[in-house]
Each structure stands twice: as structure tokens, then as C-alpha cells.
């Protein structure tokens, strides 16, 4: 039973080595999914119209204020697919929501 004494520090050292190698590669991907873009008032209005037309088929129309921007960032990719929005429509809906949902 003496071997157990040596096993613990060994596991700790290996564990630390793995954690060190992982953390550096984690940060790069997260920001690239939300390209910021300027929307004109007309485009925001269009986003609102698209949302009102496409997003109440399966449930009530959620207001832009109903969720925070970080919640919307998780919800919208799922819902855009469900509503079958193209990239341009999805961008305008997102622009409209974010113009209102700030904070
Ligand atoms: C084909 C049906 C369908 C369409 C179209 C649809 N949704 Fe949804 N939505 C769902 C379902 C099912 C849920 C509940 C399960 C879930 O959260 O995935 C939901 C949930 C939600 C929620 C609540 C999520 C939460 O976690 O609080 C929001 C907000 C939302 N949808 C917004 C939208 C918006 C915006 C659109 C238009 C771009 C949209 N939905 C279009 C089916 C749909």
C-alpha cells in the first residue's frame, strides 16, 4: 500500500500540466460569432417587421426587452433556424433586438 503516497502528487502534476496547456487556446473563438454592424433606422424597422411576421408562429411574440443581449445571443441562433430566416433577415432581427435589449 506504500505506492499510493507517490500517486497523488504525480496526478496533481499531470493535472496542472494539462490545465496549463488548455487555457491558452480557449479564448480565441468566442468573440467571432457576434459581428457588430451598424443598422439604419429603416433596417431596424425591417428587423422588427420580420420578427413580428416570423417569430410568433410557434409561441407568443417575445419582446426585445424580455431577454438580455447575452441571453439573445444564445437564443437567436436556435430561433433563426426555426424561423428559417436567411442571414440578412437574421442580422436585421438581431440588430433590432439589440437596439432595444441593451443591458
Ligand atoms: C418553428 C417554431 C419556432 C419559431 C418559428 C420560433 N421559435 Fe422561439 N421557441 C420555439 C420553441 C419550441 C421554444 C422553447 C424551447 C427552446 O427554448 O428552444 C422557443 C423559445 C423561444 C424563446 C424563449 C427562450 C428562453 O430560453 O427563454 C424566445 C425568446 C424565442 N423563442 C424567440 C424567438 C424568435 C425571436 C423567433 C424568430 C426569429 C422565434 N423564437 C421563432 C419555437 C420557435
PDB file of C-alpha atoms and ligand atoms in Angstrom:
ATOM      1  CA  UNK A   1       0.000   0.000   0.000  1.00  0.00           C
ATOM      2  CA  UNK A   2       3.008   2.309   0.005  1.00  0.00           C
ATOM      3  CA  UNK A   3       2.631   3.202  -3.669  1.00  0.00           C
ATOM      4  CA  UNK A   4      -0.460   5.372  -3.029  1.00  0.00           C
ATOM      5  CA  UNK A   5       1.695   8.012  -1.378  1.00  0.00           C
ATOM      6  CA  UNK A   6       3.512   8.660  -4.640  1.00  0.00           C
ATOM      7  CA  UNK A   7       0.446   8.559  -6.834  1.00  0.00           C
ATOM      8  CA  UNK A   8      -1.246  11.701  -5.524  1.00  0.00           C
ATOM      9  CA  UNK A   9       1.483  14.258  -6.267  1.00  0.00           C
ATOM     10  CA  UNK A  10       2.018  12.625  -9.647  1.00  0.00           C
ATOM     11  CA  UNK A  11      -1.650  13.055 -10.565  1.00  0.00           C
ATOM     12  CA  UNK A  12      -1.531  16.662  -9.371  1.00  0.00           C
ATOM     13  CA  UNK A  13       1.480  17.462 -11.549  1.00  0.00           C
ATOM     14  CA  UNK A  14      -0.043  15.857 -14.635  1.00  0.00           C
ATOM     15  CA  UNK A  15      -3.308  17.675 -13.974  1.00  0.00           C
ATOM     16  CA  UNK A  16      -1.571  21.030 -13.728  1.00  0.00           C
ATOM     17  CA  UNK A  17       0.285  20.421 -16.965  1.00  0.00           C
ATOM     18  CA  UNK A  18      -2.984  19.706 -18.769  1.00  0.00           C
ATOM     19  CA  UNK A  19      -4.751  22.759 -17.379  1.00  0.00           C
ATOM     20  CA  UNK A  20      -1.900  24.987 -18.434  1.00  0.00           C
ATOM     21  CA  UNK A  21      -1.947  23.723 -21.992  1.00  0.00           C
ATOM     22  CA  UNK A  22      -5.727  24.084 -22.402  1.00  0.00           C
ATOM     23  CA  UNK A  23      -6.361  27.581 -21.100  1.00  0.00           C
ATOM     24  CA  UNK A  24      -4.370  29.390 -23.770  1.00  0.00           C
ATOM     25  CA  UNK A  25      -6.376  28.041 -26.706  1.00  0.00           C
ATOM     26  CA  UNK A  26      -9.819  28.681 -25.234  1.00  0.00           C
ATOM     27  CA  UNK A  27     -10.252  32.427 -25.623  1.00  0.00           C
ATOM     28  CA  UNK A  28      -9.966  32.973 -29.364  1.00  0.00           C
ATOM     29  CA  UNK A  29     -13.266  31.611 -30.719  1.00  0.00           C
ATOM     30  CA  UNK A  30     -15.897  33.294 -28.537  1.00  0.00           C
ATOM     31  CA  UNK A  31     -15.923  36.842 -29.953  1.00  0.00           C
ATOM     32  CA  UNK A  32     -16.079  35.986 -33.653  1.00  0.00           C
ATOM     33  CA  UNK A  33     -19.730  34.868 -33.580  1.00  0.00           C
ATOM     34  CA  UNK A  34     -21.181  38.340 -32.986  1.00  0.00           C
ATOM     35  CA  UNK A  35     -20.032  40.681 -35.727  1.00  0.00           C
ATOM     36  CA  UNK A  36     -21.142  44.199 -34.874  1.00  0.00           C
ATOM     37  CA  UNK A  37     -22.652  46.177 -37.679  1.00  0.00           C
ATOM     38  CA  UNK A  38     -24.409  49.491 -37.951  1.00  0.00           C
ATOM     39  CA  UNK A  39     -28.076  49.371 -38.884  1.00  0.00           C
ATOM     40  CA  UNK A  40     -30.022  52.288 -40.308  1.00  0.00           C
ATOM     41  CA  UNK A  41     -33.379  53.186 -38.775  1.00  0.00           C
ATOM     42  CA  UNK A  42     -35.060  51.642 -41.822  1.00  0.00           C
ATOM     43  CA  UNK A  43     -33.154  48.384 -41.357  1.00  0.00           C
ATOM     44  CA  UNK A  44     -34.080  48.223 -37.678  1.00  0.00           C
ATOM     45  CA  UNK A  45     -37.704  48.792 -38.626  1.00  0.00           C
ATOM     46  CA  UNK A  46     -37.383  45.962 -41.141  1.00  0.00           C
ATOM     47  CA  UNK A  47     -35.926  43.724 -38.448  1.00  0.00           C
ATOM     48  CA  UNK A  48     -38.923  44.473 -36.253  1.00  0.00           C
ATOM     49  CA  UNK A  49     -41.306  43.638 -39.097  1.00  0.00           C
ATOM     50  CA  UNK A  50     -39.507  40.370 -39.869  1.00  0.00           C
ATOM     51  CA  UNK A  51     -39.586  39.424 -36.202  1.00  0.00           C
ATOM     52  CA  UNK A  52     -43.296  40.195 -35.900  1.00  0.00           C
ATOM     53  CA  UNK A  53     -44.015  38.158 -39.022  1.00  0.00           C
ATOM     54  CA  UNK A  54     -41.750  35.150 -38.328  1.00  0.00           C
ATOM     55  CA  UNK A  55     -41.361  34.730 -34.584  1.00  0.00           C
ATOM     56  CA  UNK A  56     -44.888  34.228 -33.287  1.00  0.00           C
ATOM     57  CA  UNK A  57     -45.748  31.126 -35.261  1.00  0.00           C
ATOM     58  CA  UNK A  58     -44.790  28.701 -32.512  1.00  0.00           C
ATOM     59  CA  UNK A  59     -45.171  30.872 -29.407  1.00  0.00           C
ATOM     60  CA  UNK A  60     -46.152  34.365 -28.348  1.00  0.00           C
ATOM     61  CA  UNK A  61     -44.030  37.163 -29.754  1.00  0.00           C
ATOM     62  CA  UNK A  62     -41.297  37.750 -27.209  1.00  0.00           C
ATOM     63  CA  UNK A  63     -40.493  41.435 -26.722  1.00  0.00           C
ATOM     64  CA  UNK A  64     -36.914  42.550 -27.339  1.00  0.00           C
ATOM     65  CA  UNK A  65     -36.821  43.654 -23.689  1.00  0.00           C
ATOM     66  CA  UNK A  66     -37.802  40.197 -22.474  1.00  0.00           C
ATOM     67  CA  UNK A  67     -34.210  38.939 -22.581  1.00  0.00           C
ATOM     68  CA  UNK A  68     -30.759  40.442 -22.107  1.00  0.00           C
ATOM     69  CA  UNK A  69     -28.328  40.693 -25.041  1.00  0.00           C
ATOM     70  CA  UNK A  70     -26.308  37.756 -23.742  1.00  0.00           C
ATOM     71  CA  UNK A  71     -29.469  35.655 -23.480  1.00  0.00           C
ATOM     72  CA  UNK A  72     -30.476  36.664 -27.010  1.00  0.00           C
ATOM     73  CA  UNK A  73     -27.046  35.644 -28.267  1.00  0.00           C
ATOM     74  CA  UNK A  74     -27.826  32.124 -27.132  1.00  0.00           C
ATOM     75  CA  UNK A  75     -31.483  32.107 -28.181  1.00  0.00           C
ATOM     76  CA  UNK A  76     -31.308  33.719 -31.623  1.00  0.00           C
ATOM     77  CA  UNK A  77     -29.134  31.165 -33.437  1.00  0.00           C
ATOM     78  CA  UNK A  78     -31.650  28.469 -32.446  1.00  0.00           C
ATOM     79  CA  UNK A  79     -34.717  30.552 -33.341  1.00  0.00           C
ATOM     80  CA  UNK A  80     -33.320  31.897 -36.621  1.00  0.00           C
ATOM     81  CA  UNK A  81     -33.069  28.317 -37.787  1.00  0.00           C
ATOM     82  CA  UNK A  82     -36.576  27.529 -36.634  1.00  0.00           C
ATOM     83  CA  UNK A  83     -37.996  30.617 -38.337  1.00  0.00           C
ATOM     84  CA  UNK A  84     -35.909  29.788 -41.428  1.00  0.00           C
ATOM     85  CA  UNK A  85     -34.508  33.308 -41.645  1.00  0.00           C
ATOM     86  CA  UNK A  86     -31.721  33.942 -44.119  1.00  0.00           C
ATOM     87  CA  UNK A  87     -28.522  35.597 -42.931  1.00  0.00           C
ATOM     88  CA  UNK A  88     -29.642  39.118 -43.851  1.00  0.00           C
ATOM     89  CA  UNK A  89     -33.028  38.754 -42.148  1.00  0.00           C
ATOM     90  CA  UNK A  90     -31.398  37.237 -39.064  1.00  0.00           C
ATOM     91  CA  UNK A  91     -28.904  40.123 -38.911  1.00  0.00           C
ATOM     92  CA  UNK A  92     -31.671  42.736 -39.067  1.00  0.00           C
ATOM     93  CA  UNK A  93     -33.759  40.964 -36.429  1.00  0.00           C
ATOM     94  CA  UNK A  94     -30.699  40.791 -34.221  1.00  0.00           C
ATOM     95  CA  UNK A  95     -29.936  44.467 -34.873  1.00  0.00           C
ATOM     96  CA  UNK A  96     -33.467  45.461 -33.924  1.00  0.00           C
ATOM     97  CA  UNK A  97     -33.474  43.350 -30.762  1.00  0.00           C
ATOM     98  CA  UNK A  98     -30.058  44.577 -29.625  1.00  0.00           C
ATOM     99  CA  UNK A  99     -31.028  48.217 -30.239  1.00  0.00           C
ATOM    100  CA  UNK A 100     -33.703  47.767 -27.587  1.00  0.00           C
ATOM    101  CA  UNK A 101     -32.466  44.974 -25.325  1.00  0.00           C
ATOM    102  CA  UNK A 102     -29.324  46.823 -24.179  1.00  0.00           C
ATOM    103  CA  UNK A 103     -28.400  45.764 -20.655  1.00  0.00           C
TER     104      UNK A 103
HETATM  105  C1  LIG B   1     -40.683  26.523 -35.505  1.00  0.00           C
HETATM  106  C2  LIG B   1     -41.119  27.080 -34.233  1.00  0.00           C
HETATM  107  C3  LIG B   1     -40.441  28.350 -33.710  1.00  0.00           C
HETATM  108  C4  LIG B   1     -40.186  29.522 -34.389  1.00  0.00           C
HETATM  109  C5  LIG B   1     -40.517  29.874 -35.837  1.00  0.00           C
HETATM  110  C6  LIG B   1     -39.559  30.419 -33.429  1.00  0.00           C
HETATM  111  N1  LIG B   1     -39.452  29.808 -32.208  1.00  0.00           N
HETATM  112 FE1  LIG B   1     -38.778  30.670 -30.485  1.00  0.00          FE
HETATM  113  N2  LIG B   1     -39.121  28.914 -29.484  1.00  0.00           N
HETATM  114  C7  LIG B   1     -39.602  27.748 -30.046  1.00  0.00           C
HETATM  115  C8  LIG B   1     -39.637  26.720 -29.025  1.00  0.00           C
HETATM  116  C9  LIG B   1     -40.082  25.280 -29.245  1.00  0.00           C
HETATM  117  C10 LIG B   1     -39.153  27.314 -27.835  1.00  0.00           C
HETATM  118  C11 LIG B   1     -38.957  26.680 -26.439  1.00  0.00           C
HETATM  119  C12 LIG B   1     -37.766  25.740 -26.429  1.00  0.00           C
HETATM  120  C13 LIG B   1     -36.454  26.438 -26.606  1.00  0.00           C
HETATM  121  O1  LIG B   1     -36.137  27.406 -25.872  1.00  0.00           O
HETATM  122  O2  LIG B   1     -35.697  26.014 -27.518  1.00  0.00           O
HETATM  123  C14 LIG B   1     -38.867  28.698 -28.150  1.00  0.00           C
HETATM  124  C15 LIG B   1     -38.408  29.621 -27.237  1.00  0.00           C
HETATM  125  C16 LIG B   1     -38.144  30.952 -27.512  1.00  0.00           C
HETATM  126  C17 LIG B   1     -37.714  31.927 -26.544  1.00  0.00           C
HETATM  127  C18 LIG B   1     -37.517  31.684 -25.053  1.00  0.00           C
HETATM  128  C19 LIG B   1     -36.143  31.099 -24.870  1.00  0.00           C
HETATM  129  C20 LIG B   1     -35.682  31.147 -23.448  1.00  0.00           C
HETATM  130  O3  LIG B   1     -34.737  30.372 -23.160  1.00  0.00           O
HETATM  131  O4  LIG B   1     -36.189  31.947 -22.635  1.00  0.00           O
HETATM  132  C21 LIG B   1     -37.518  33.098 -27.214  1.00  0.00           C
HETATM  133  C22 LIG B   1     -37.065  34.421 -26.611  1.00  0.00           C
HETATM  134  C23 LIG B   1     -37.807  32.865 -28.607  1.00  0.00           C
HETATM  135  N3  LIG B   1     -38.199  31.552 -28.756  1.00  0.00           N
HETATM  136  C24 LIG B   1     -37.678  33.802 -29.596  1.00  0.00           C
HETATM  137  C25 LIG B   1     -37.923  33.561 -30.946  1.00  0.00           C
HETATM  138  C26 LIG B   1     -37.620  34.490 -32.009  1.00  0.00           C
HETATM  139  C27 LIG B   1     -37.015  35.875 -31.837  1.00  0.00           C
HETATM  140  C28 LIG B   1     -38.009  33.899 -33.180  1.00  0.00           C
HETATM  141  C29 LIG B   1     -37.878  34.453 -34.598  1.00  0.00           C
HETATM  142  C30 LIG B   1     -36.528  34.663 -35.090  1.00  0.00           C
HETATM  143  C31 LIG B   1     -38.548  32.578 -32.832  1.00  0.00           C
HETATM  144  N4  LIG B   1     -38.466  32.418 -31.472  1.00  0.00           N
HETATM  145  C32 LIG B   1     -39.105  31.697 -33.739  1.00  0.00           C
HETATM  146  C33 LIG B   1     -40.026  27.591 -31.343  1.00  0.00           C
HETATM  147  C34 LIG B   1     -39.954  28.532 -32.344  1.00  0.00           C
END
